[in-house]
Amino acid sequence: MPFDISDINLDDLITDEEWVNALARILDEGVNATPSERGQLITFLTRFVQKTPLRLLPLNDIALRLQANLTLANLTQRLNELAARNQEIIILATQLGVQIEAANRDAGRLIRITGEINKATASINTIKDLVNQLNNPDANTSARIQAVATALERLNEVF
Amino acid sequence: MSKITLYSKVVPIILIVSILFTACDIPDISKFSETSAEMTRGIRKGVKNTDVLLDSVSTNPLFESDLQTAFKTEQKKFQKEFKTTLKALDSLDAYLEALNNLATAQKKSKENSEATVNAVGSLVSAVSGFTIPNTAVKLASGLLGLYEKARLEKDFKKRVNLVAEIVEGKTYPVMKDGATIYVSKCTDDAVDVVLKSSDTPQKKATDIQKLGCGVIGYLKINIQFLKDTNTEVSENIRARLSSKNRILVTYYQNLLSNDERIQNELAQILDYKNIVATAGQFQSSRELVFKVNKVRTENEYQKKLDAATTARERTRLQVERNSKIRTLEREKNNEISQKTSRYNSAANSTVNSIISLDDNLLQLSNDLDQFDRNCTPNCNSIESQQNRRFLIISHLETREAELKEKTKAFDIDKKRIEPAFKTVEAELTLINDKENQLDSLLDSGLAALDSWRDTHINMRVALNTKKPLTVSVLVARVREMWEILKPIAEE
């Protein structure tokens, strides 16, 4: 029998027997229910316990126990499904991690290159200053030009 | 080296650096990165709140101790299994942060390289008339190396494209209207079919894997898990609280409904009295109008009679006057009769309505009907109607006093149990509010993940078309999440 509780109309239940039969039916439906069907029963049981006549309050104990068991069954099943899916998530996250590392490596390399470009700019600016003084270079100026030229040659090694 | 040679070496440097750092326009993804971090923070809050919900059951006295233990066990499993989801969220953050670092580094590099270009340009002007060592040649070759190594636009594109499948999921080519479009099999409906099946957890995991879901797809499935758990656990708490307080709640609701019935009866009694009073007022006022018109007619004819010269004329005027007065009286009586009939109908209808609430009135009404049937034809006269009304009103006034006493008693009882009822009501409201808040947050989280995927697709388009990346939809979704979270954050 496919799952179907649409014919249980709580507002139509009057006699004790009708209420007892309705709960028995819900218990039966819960046995082979899927998680989504259990979800429907869980919601239905809240309305059930809110509508039972006061003379039949003991039925609520059974209904509430059933509701908790259905909830736990769903929780267990969904957690098992989650655990089974986690393997795939781990694989995807690892693949993503590889790309993250590579991107960070690229960024790091670019930052390093940027630093070297800064040095190149400074060196070129120094040469420019020195060139401006070269009408009558003294020994000190000549030495500084040589030092900067050497530095620029070394800079090349960085790349 | 001649200055011409130097110049010929320096110019390519300027060109290389210019080309290198102006061509690679990586879109600004700082907003995407920032909004994504806010989104994942909101989703983490959803995970945490579900954990708190499970924890609350494991210590809630509404649940038997064996159930508390069972929920505690599931909570521990939940914490363990959701670690992977949290790590996946961390990965999303780390990925965008890395891309953002790359974009920022590229931007700085571009600015600095522009400074180099300017410096080299200045050097070229400065060396006019002077020869320097062959350093510039080596510098040029160094920058050429840089050019080869730092094709970062391509690297950025490569990263984004490689990651596309990991985060967005696999897409499959489909022919549509003569063109090839790429579609995902990992749709909400397809996932729903797998999850609702009665297969084993392993089989379901394999089926979802076959759909080619990416990180975003898996995160959405897990958020749906949180939504279902929130609904089902909240139902349990609500049902137990309702059941525990069934007697109190039922008693209070019955008091309210009884009181409402009394108010209804009192209102109908008032209505009846109002109809009777209005009917009486109408009759009196119509009588007065008739009297005024009669006097006016008499005065009018008196003048004519005084002026009449012949007895015949006087007789004619007297007949005419009496006829007019009779007409006025007939009109008055007709109007009173018609209106009274309508008032009587309304009054009888009200009495019939009250009869359903008051057995004694039913008895009185039956007695009066019996009396009417047994008495002389005069029983249907106005006088009889007035007597009937008088008896009914007398009865209703006694009933009204009784009902007011009952209302007082209900009020006292209601005030006695109201604090307990309000406490239960507040607890139920709190459960509902928390459930709705978490549900809305998770719904927004699902929508935000969809927007995240769309933004990532747009980022790839932006890279190819050099158009700016827009993240407004994602920003709106994330803002929605935090609006929902506001009260929690304020707590």
XYZ file of C-alpha atoms in Angstrom:
650
model
C 0.000 0.000 0.000
C 1.520 3.358 -0.972
C 1.901 5.937 1.772
C -1.214 8.083 2.133
C -2.638 9.782 5.200
C -4.722 12.334 3.368
C -7.936 10.485 4.302
C -7.347 10.926 8.058
C -9.317 14.046 8.858
C -8.733 14.911 12.511
C -11.747 17.219 12.583
C -13.994 14.294 11.644
C -12.808 11.996 14.439
C -15.443 11.780 17.173
C -15.569 8.434 18.965
C -12.759 6.875 21.021
C -12.548 4.074 18.498
C -12.047 6.496 15.612
C -9.176 8.211 17.441
C -7.543 4.906 18.359
C -7.879 3.624 14.781
C -6.372 6.824 13.402
C -3.306 6.496 15.633
C -2.936 2.804 14.754
C -3.021 3.770 11.087
C -0.287 6.395 11.595
C 1.836 3.809 13.440
C 1.439 1.406 10.494
C 2.275 4.079 7.917
C 5.436 4.968 9.852
C 6.925 1.473 9.597
C 8.105 1.608 5.976
C 7.984 5.360 5.424
C 10.757 7.191 3.548
C 12.405 10.225 5.222
C 10.103 12.588 3.405
C 7.014 10.546 4.393
C 8.260 10.431 7.967
C 8.488 14.222 7.796
C 4.801 14.372 6.856
C 3.898 12.068 9.746
C 5.936 14.161 12.201
C 3.999 17.288 11.239
C 0.696 15.392 11.299
C 1.383 14.046 14.797
C 1.742 17.569 16.195
C -1.788 18.324 15.044
C -2.914 14.958 16.400
C -1.706 15.670 19.952
C -3.181 19.149 19.807
C -6.619 17.815 18.874
C -7.083 14.618 20.879
C -10.056 14.908 23.247
C -9.055 15.375 26.886
C -10.535 11.977 27.776
C -8.023 10.356 25.379
C -4.878 12.180 26.513
C -2.982 8.892 27.094
C -2.980 8.467 23.300
C -0.690 11.483 23.163
C 2.072 9.574 24.980
C 2.090 7.006 22.170
C 1.883 9.704 19.495
C 4.737 11.736 20.969
C 6.977 8.683 21.325
C 6.260 7.792 17.702
C 7.020 11.354 16.602
C 10.381 11.350 18.412
C 11.292 7.945 16.974
C 10.435 9.063 13.444
C 12.545 12.191 13.942
C 15.487 10.177 15.242
C 15.137 7.698 12.358
C 15.256 10.578 9.884
C 18.192 12.177 11.629
C 20.142 8.906 11.621
C 19.365 8.185 7.987
C 20.186 11.690 6.802
C 23.439 11.706 8.775
C 24.390 8.385 7.180
C 23.631 9.842 3.773
C 25.650 12.931 4.654
C 28.585 10.753 5.712
C 28.390 8.893 2.390
C 28.416 12.185 0.472
C 31.232 13.672 2.530
C 33.799 11.606 0.634
C 32.910 13.412 -2.577
C 32.930 16.808 -0.825
C 36.415 16.036 0.526
C 37.625 15.223 -3.005
C 36.167 18.468 -4.367
C 37.575 20.499 -1.466
C 41.014 18.924 -2.036
C 40.890 19.791 -5.739
C 39.875 23.296 -4.784
C 42.754 23.395 -2.290
C 45.234 22.625 -5.087
C 43.959 25.585 -7.065
C 43.981 27.798 -3.979
C 47.640 26.928 -3.367
C 48.494 27.621 -6.980
C 46.674 30.958 -6.920
C 48.434 31.920 -3.701
C 51.729 30.886 -5.270
C 51.001 33.093 -8.278
C 50.077 35.966 -5.996
C 53.279 35.455 -3.969
C 55.398 35.389 -7.089
C 53.744 38.530 -8.325
C 54.370 40.281 -5.039
C 58.027 39.255 -5.241
C 58.242 40.541 -8.806
C 56.595 43.755 -7.703
C 59.276 44.163 -5.052
C 61.996 43.694 -7.630
C 60.352 46.174 -9.940
C 60.421 48.647 -7.077
C 64.148 48.070 -6.767
C 64.574 48.529 -10.515
C 62.668 51.792 -10.364
C 64.846 53.031 -7.514
C 68.005 52.011 -9.374
C 66.936 53.720 -12.542
C 66.048 56.860 -10.618
C 69.487 56.817 -8.986
C 71.176 56.462 -12.365
C 69.119 59.341 -13.633
C 70.321 61.525 -10.741
C 73.886 60.517 -11.277
C 73.734 61.078 -14.992
C 72.580 64.605 -14.265
C 75.796 65.173 -12.277
C 78.141 63.708 -14.879
C 79.419 66.906 -16.378
C 82.419 66.669 -14.028
C 82.302 63.234 -12.344
C 84.472 62.892 -9.282
C 85.755 59.604 -7.889
C 82.836 59.227 -5.511
C 80.223 59.683 -8.248
C 81.978 57.230 -10.517
C 82.021 54.653 -7.718
C 78.321 55.108 -7.091
C 77.504 54.697 -10.786
C 79.489 51.496 -10.824
C 77.667 50.228 -7.710
C 74.224 50.924 -9.158
C 75.155 49.325 -12.469
C 76.271 46.215 -10.616
C 73.037 46.190 -8.645
C 71.024 46.340 -11.836
C 73.004 43.444 -13.256
C 72.212 41.427 -10.148
C 68.569 42.416 -10.381
C 68.480 40.566 -13.662
C 69.291 37.363 -11.807
C 66.099 37.637 -9.834
C 63.899 37.122 -12.878
C 77.564 52.270 -26.209
C 76.267 55.243 -28.160
C 73.283 57.121 -26.937
C 71.360 55.934 -29.989
C 72.139 52.315 -29.063
C 71.088 52.935 -25.484
C 67.898 54.594 -26.617
C 67.119 51.653 -28.912
C 67.493 49.288 -25.945
C 65.513 51.331 -23.477
C 62.476 51.884 -25.685
C 61.603 48.164 -25.882
C 61.765 48.041 -22.095
C 59.129 50.741 -21.927
C 57.013 48.938 -24.487
C 57.310 45.537 -22.816
C 56.452 46.872 -19.394
C 53.556 48.872 -20.802
C 52.118 45.932 -22.683
C 52.647 43.556 -19.811
C 50.899 45.589 -17.195
C 48.143 47.286 -19.087
C 46.789 44.283 -20.965
C 46.040 42.039 -18.010
C 42.839 43.425 -16.532
C 41.681 41.051 -13.834
C 38.204 42.114 -12.679
C 37.822 43.570 -9.221
C 36.611 40.635 -7.168
C 37.042 42.217 -3.739
C 33.258 42.645 -3.345
C 32.666 39.045 -4.440
C 35.251 37.807 -1.961
C 33.892 39.977 0.855
C 30.227 39.037 0.188
C 31.093 35.362 -0.129
C 32.738 35.472 3.293
C 29.562 37.013 4.715
C 27.474 34.314 3.029
C 29.539 31.463 4.425
C 29.449 33.140 7.854
C 25.623 33.178 7.642
C 25.509 29.511 6.615
C 27.859 28.601 9.466
C 25.409 30.356 11.775
C 22.669 28.095 10.354
C 24.770 25.008 11.108
C 25.482 26.279 14.598
C 21.828 27.054 15.309
C 20.796 23.557 14.213
C 23.418 22.163 16.539
C 22.026 24.340 19.348
C 18.509 23.089 18.549
C 19.612 19.451 18.818
C 21.444 20.251 22.015
C 18.329 21.873 23.484
C 16.374 18.622 22.953
C 19.047 16.576 24.673
C 18.528 18.638 27.853
C 14.821 19.402 27.513
C 12.718 17.932 30.364
C 9.795 17.551 27.949
C 11.693 14.545 26.521
C 12.183 11.263 28.353
C 15.769 10.573 29.388
C 16.296 7.789 26.811
C 15.190 10.173 24.063
C 17.467 12.892 25.412
C 20.376 10.448 25.195
C 19.407 9.394 21.675
C 19.252 13.003 20.510
C 22.613 13.720 22.178
C 24.150 10.824 20.230
C 22.738 12.167 16.985
C 23.979 15.645 17.861
C 27.523 14.323 18.252
C 27.262 12.571 14.875
C 25.902 15.799 13.423
C 28.885 17.778 14.727
C 31.292 15.179 13.319
C 29.707 14.845 9.892
C 29.126 18.567 9.394
C 32.828 19.319 9.843
C 33.330 18.466 6.173
C 30.608 20.932 5.180
C 32.269 23.622 7.275
C 35.595 22.809 5.602
C 33.961 23.130 2.193
C 32.725 26.581 3.249
C 36.279 27.427 4.364
C 37.527 26.321 0.940
C 35.121 28.678 -0.824
C 36.412 31.541 1.316
C 40.046 30.563 0.817
C 39.556 30.242 -2.941
C 38.104 33.721 -3.369
C 40.658 35.163 -0.961
C 43.464 33.654 -3.052
C 41.950 35.057 -6.234
C 41.564 38.407 -4.547
C 45.210 38.321 -3.431
C 46.174 37.563 -6.989
C 44.085 40.451 -8.294
C 45.454 42.839 -5.658
C 49.054 41.788 -6.296
C 48.506 42.269 -10.010
C 47.064 45.723 -9.439
C 50.043 46.777 -7.276
C 52.420 45.282 -9.786
C 50.792 47.285 -12.505
C 51.112 50.525 -10.517
C 54.768 49.842 -9.744
C 55.572 48.858 -13.286
C 54.125 52.149 -14.423
C 56.574 53.879 -12.091
C 59.384 51.885 -13.736
C 58.218 52.922 -17.166
C 58.240 56.554 -16.081
C 61.679 56.185 -14.527
C 63.112 54.561 -17.645
C 61.549 57.280 -19.755
C 63.203 59.935 -17.612
C 66.492 58.108 -17.854
C 66.302 58.174 -21.625
C 65.946 61.972 -21.559
C 68.710 62.325 -19.000
C 71.308 60.280 -20.922
C 71.259 62.546 -23.927
C 74.922 63.341 -24.546
C 76.168 60.680 -22.165
C 77.148 57.036 -22.506
C 76.561 54.573 -19.650
C 77.578 50.905 -19.368
C 75.519 48.204 -21.072
C 73.331 47.704 -17.994
C 70.226 48.718 -19.853
C 70.555 45.768 -22.183
C 70.611 43.378 -19.261
C 67.757 45.171 -17.578
C 65.768 44.724 -20.761
C 66.450 41.020 -20.868
C 65.421 40.795 -17.184
C 62.125 42.410 -17.895
C 61.637 40.133 -20.844
C 61.987 37.240 -18.407
C 59.446 38.905 -16.203
C 57.121 39.210 -19.165
C 57.352 35.493 -19.813
C 56.846 34.511 -16.199
C 54.087 36.829 -15.177
C 51.322 36.222 -17.642
C 48.988 36.505 -14.748
C 45.879 37.248 -16.613
C 46.148 33.825 -18.173
C 47.002 32.283 -14.808
C 43.976 33.926 -13.252
C 41.753 32.691 -16.052
C 43.275 29.258 -15.773
C 42.525 29.117 -12.045
C 38.937 30.302 -12.454
C 38.242 27.884 -15.295
C 39.797 24.950 -13.494
C 37.791 25.723 -10.384
C 34.541 26.189 -12.331
C 33.808 22.499 -12.509
C 34.801 21.933 -8.892
C 32.505 24.579 -7.454
C 29.797 24.994 -10.088
C 29.557 21.316 -11.006
C 29.815 19.479 -14.286
C 27.923 20.739 -17.292
C 26.942 18.800 -20.375
C 26.590 20.092 -23.949
C 23.033 20.131 -25.241
C 21.810 21.341 -28.615
C 19.143 23.990 -28.336
C 17.795 26.039 -31.254
C 20.790 25.008 -33.331
C 23.324 26.122 -30.730
C 25.246 24.187 -28.103
C 24.405 25.162 -24.551
C 25.845 23.718 -21.351
C 23.432 22.451 -18.712
C 23.891 20.908 -15.290
C 22.271 17.648 -14.249
C 22.586 18.641 -10.594
C 19.248 20.457 -10.436
C 17.204 20.824 -7.244
C 14.546 18.497 -8.668
C 17.040 15.814 -9.704
C 18.671 15.887 -6.258
C 15.237 15.762 -4.631
C 14.335 12.600 -6.534
C 17.520 10.881 -5.331
C 17.119 12.001 -1.718
C 13.452 10.990 -1.537
C 14.134 7.495 -2.849
C 14.326 4.548 -0.497
C 17.860 3.601 -1.644
C 20.768 3.061 0.736
C 22.889 6.046 1.752
C 25.771 4.777 -0.416
C 23.546 4.362 -3.473
C 22.141 7.858 -2.982
C 25.677 9.292 -2.686
C 26.690 7.543 -5.912
C 23.578 8.786 -7.712
C 24.259 12.359 -6.634
C 27.880 11.978 -7.713
C 26.619 10.881 -11.134
C 24.656 14.133 -11.362
C 28.015 15.928 -11.313
C 27.197 18.268 -8.432
C 29.966 20.674 -7.460
C 30.787 22.106 -4.030
C 27.834 24.499 -4.273
C 25.451 21.622 -5.129
C 26.632 19.589 -2.155
C 26.375 22.568 0.170
C 22.781 23.082 -0.966
C 21.913 19.445 -0.231
C 23.379 19.798 3.254
C 21.499 23.014 3.908
C 18.301 21.206 2.955
C 19.276 18.645 5.621
C 19.464 21.486 8.164
C 16.057 22.766 7.057
C 14.393 19.352 7.447
C 16.030 18.785 10.824
C 14.940 22.200 12.045
C 11.317 21.564 11.017
C 11.102 18.052 12.429
C 12.816 18.728 15.753
C 10.788 21.909 16.259
C 7.601 19.885 15.619
C 8.620 17.556 18.457
C 9.161 20.390 20.919
C 5.920 22.080 19.868
C 3.899 18.851 20.149
C 5.296 18.018 23.579
C 4.735 21.501 24.945
C 1.177 21.531 23.564
C 0.416 18.081 24.944
C 1.817 18.834 28.375
C -0.357 21.934 28.642
C -3.432 20.544 26.911
C -5.716 20.828 29.979
C -4.640 24.362 30.765
C -4.898 25.475 27.146
C -8.243 23.737 26.566
C -9.699 25.197 29.784
C -8.513 28.679 28.871
C -9.800 28.392 25.313
C -13.177 27.124 26.576
C -13.390 30.068 28.959
C -12.723 32.396 26.064
C -15.226 30.679 23.833
C -17.911 30.589 26.557
C -17.293 34.225 27.282
C -17.597 34.952 23.587
C -20.927 33.107 23.506
C -22.175 35.211 26.438
C -21.006 38.424 24.776
C -22.794 37.304 21.639
C -26.047 36.716 23.546
C -25.719 40.021 25.403
C -25.135 41.795 22.102
C -28.287 40.192 20.637
C -30.357 41.150 23.671
C -29.119 44.690 23.242
C -29.958 44.466 19.571
C -33.519 43.359 20.336
C -34.017 46.152 22.841
C -32.629 48.581 20.326
C -35.074 47.433 17.629
C -38.023 47.749 19.997
C -36.904 51.190 21.165
C -36.352 52.370 17.589
C -39.806 51.113 16.573
C -41.340 52.982 19.499
C -39.431 56.147 18.645
C -40.524 55.950 15.029
C -44.190 55.584 16.045
C -44.010 58.531 18.457
C -42.247 60.778 16.001
C -44.698 59.898 13.223
C -47.641 60.664 15.573
C -46.094 64.040 16.331
C -45.619 64.837 12.644
C -49.264 63.924 12.056
C -50.418 66.212 14.882
C -48.444 69.142 13.483
C -49.789 68.578 9.969
C -53.322 68.257 11.324
C -53.078 71.593 13.185
C -51.621 73.273 10.118
C -54.425 71.895 7.937
C -57.059 72.997 10.435
C -55.555 76.487 10.656
C -55.340 76.722 6.888
C -59.007 75.813 6.513
C -60.075 78.004 9.417
C -58.832 81.007 7.469
C -60.687 79.845 4.391
C -63.854 79.216 6.453
C -63.628 82.657 7.986
C -63.406 84.128 4.545
C -66.219 81.987 3.114
C -69.342 83.919 2.261
C -71.870 81.185 1.724
C -72.973 78.236 3.810
C -72.454 76.006 0.824
C -68.881 77.176 0.505
C -68.322 76.607 4.236
C -69.746 73.084 4.033
C -67.507 72.257 1.056
C -64.440 73.526 2.876
C -65.312 71.542 6.026
C -65.708 68.356 3.988
C -62.430 69.040 2.186
C -60.633 69.742 5.478
C -61.939 66.556 7.100
C -60.981 64.580 4.035
C -57.417 65.947 4.082
C -57.035 65.167 7.766
C -58.326 61.657 7.218
C -55.820 61.230 4.394
C -52.992 62.415 6.638
C -54.102 60.012 9.345
C -54.351 57.143 6.891
C -50.876 57.877 5.551
C -49.519 57.995 9.077
C -51.177 54.709 10.016
C -49.948 53.064 6.833
C -46.390 54.190 7.419
C -46.480 53.091 11.052
C -48.027 49.800 10.086
C -45.470 49.100 7.353
C -42.458 50.097 9.407
C -43.740 48.321 12.504
C -44.155 45.194 10.467
C -40.501 45.417 9.391
C -39.346 46.150 12.932
C -41.406 43.209 14.150
C -39.790 40.980 11.596
C -36.310 42.066 12.735
C -37.300 41.717 16.400
C -38.727 38.239 15.825
C -35.615 37.202 13.964
C -33.462 38.423 16.858
C -35.664 36.598 19.349
C -35.358 33.410 17.307
C -31.607 33.814 17.319
C -31.535 34.300 21.100
C -33.878 31.334 21.566
C -31.069 29.065 20.299
C -28.974 30.265 23.253
C -31.682 30.594 25.910
C -34.034 27.678 26.667
C -36.249 29.808 28.935
C -36.912 32.281 26.151
C -37.895 29.386 23.926
C -40.397 28.314 26.570
C -41.770 31.843 26.920
C -42.099 32.244 23.172
C -43.951 28.920 22.897
C -46.284 29.965 25.717
C -47.031 33.276 24.027
C -47.730 31.548 20.725
C -50.069 29.139 22.484
C -51.813 32.069 24.174
C -52.259 33.812 20.804
C -53.760 30.706 19.272
C -56.235 30.273 22.130
C -57.399 33.816 22.640
C -59.885 36.033 20.819
C -59.214 37.650 17.392
C -58.033 40.771 19.246
C -54.835 38.921 20.208
C -53.162 40.016 16.968
C -53.786 43.643 17.668
C -51.008 46.156 18.328
C -51.812 45.942 21.998
C -51.137 42.214 21.961
C -47.830 42.791 20.175
C -46.862 45.368 22.769
C -47.715 42.985 25.572
C -45.643 40.275 23.906
C -42.708 42.680 23.621
C -43.076 43.738 27.208
C -42.984 40.125 28.407
C -39.996 39.274 26.228
C -38.057 42.366 27.294
C -38.759 41.602 30.957
C -37.420 38.131 30.441
C -34.377 39.372 28.520
C -33.495 41.901 31.193
C -33.454 39.140 33.812
C -31.334 37.034 31.468
C -29.000 39.983 30.817
C -28.331 40.355 34.533
C -27.562 36.614 34.816
C -25.180 36.746 31.873
C -23.343 39.746 33.259
C -22.796 37.843 36.488
C -21.410 34.898 34.527
C -19.074 37.203 32.584
C -17.734 38.525 35.873
C -17.095 34.971 37.077
C -15.339 34.097 33.778
C -13.204 37.207 34.075
C -12.057 36.207 37.530
C -11.265 32.661 36.354
C -9.526 33.930 33.234
C -7.340 36.290 35.253
C -6.463 33.387 37.570
C -5.106 31.114 34.843
C -4.012 33.748 32.354
C -0.384 34.036 33.586
C 0.155 30.276 33.187
C -1.513 30.312 29.786
C 0.530 33.313 28.637
C 3.734 31.534 29.674
C 2.836 28.497 27.567
C 1.771 30.748 24.711
C 5.073 32.650 24.895
C 7.038 29.392 24.870
C 5.150 28.187 21.800
C 5.660 31.533 20.083
C 9.374 31.370 20.827
C 9.622 27.876 19.324
C 7.745 29.031 16.225
C 9.825 32.198 15.898
C 13.112 30.355 16.222
C 12.008 27.705 13.753
C 10.833 30.314 11.239
C 13.964 32.374 11.654
C 16.288 29.437 11.062
C 14.140 28.243 8.170
C 14.228 31.678 6.523
C 17.965 31.935 7.092
C 18.541 28.567 5.436
C 16.207 29.446 2.557
C 18.201 32.620 1.990
C 21.385 30.565 2.266
C 20.144 28.284 -0.522
C 19.308 31.303 -2.695
C 22.684 32.884 -1.887
C 24.512 29.729 -2.975
C 22.682 29.842 -6.302
C 23.705 33.491 -6.661
C 27.278 32.591 -5.709
C 27.372 30.040 -8.534
C 25.907 32.590 -10.978
C 28.475 35.186 -9.895
C 31.278 32.683 -10.451
C 29.942 31.982 -13.942
C 29.771 35.753 -14.522
C 33.368 36.099 -13.354
C 34.453 33.778 -16.156
C 32.436 35.831 -18.620
C 33.942 39.044 -17.217
C 37.446 37.665 -17.744
C 36.724 36.922 -21.379
C 34.859 40.115 -22.155
C 36.892 42.489 -19.891
C 33.608 43.736 -18.462
C 33.341 44.601 -14.757
C 32.039 41.867 -12.477
C 28.650 42.601 -10.898
C 27.785 40.961 -7.599
C 24.626 42.889 -6.751
C 22.321 39.829 -6.651
C 24.642 37.963 -4.300
C 24.996 41.066 -2.145
C 21.187 41.343 -1.907
C 20.846 37.666 -0.931
C 23.524 37.895 1.724
C 22.046 41.102 3.078
C 18.717 39.240 3.342
C 20.438 36.493 5.379
C 21.872 38.984 7.815
C 18.600 40.839 8.126
C 17.060 37.544 9.253
C 19.972 36.928 11.590
C 19.854 40.392 13.104
C 17.730 39.503 16.150
C 19.983 36.487 16.830
C 23.108 38.600 16.468
C 21.637 41.178 18.835
C 20.905 38.438 21.388
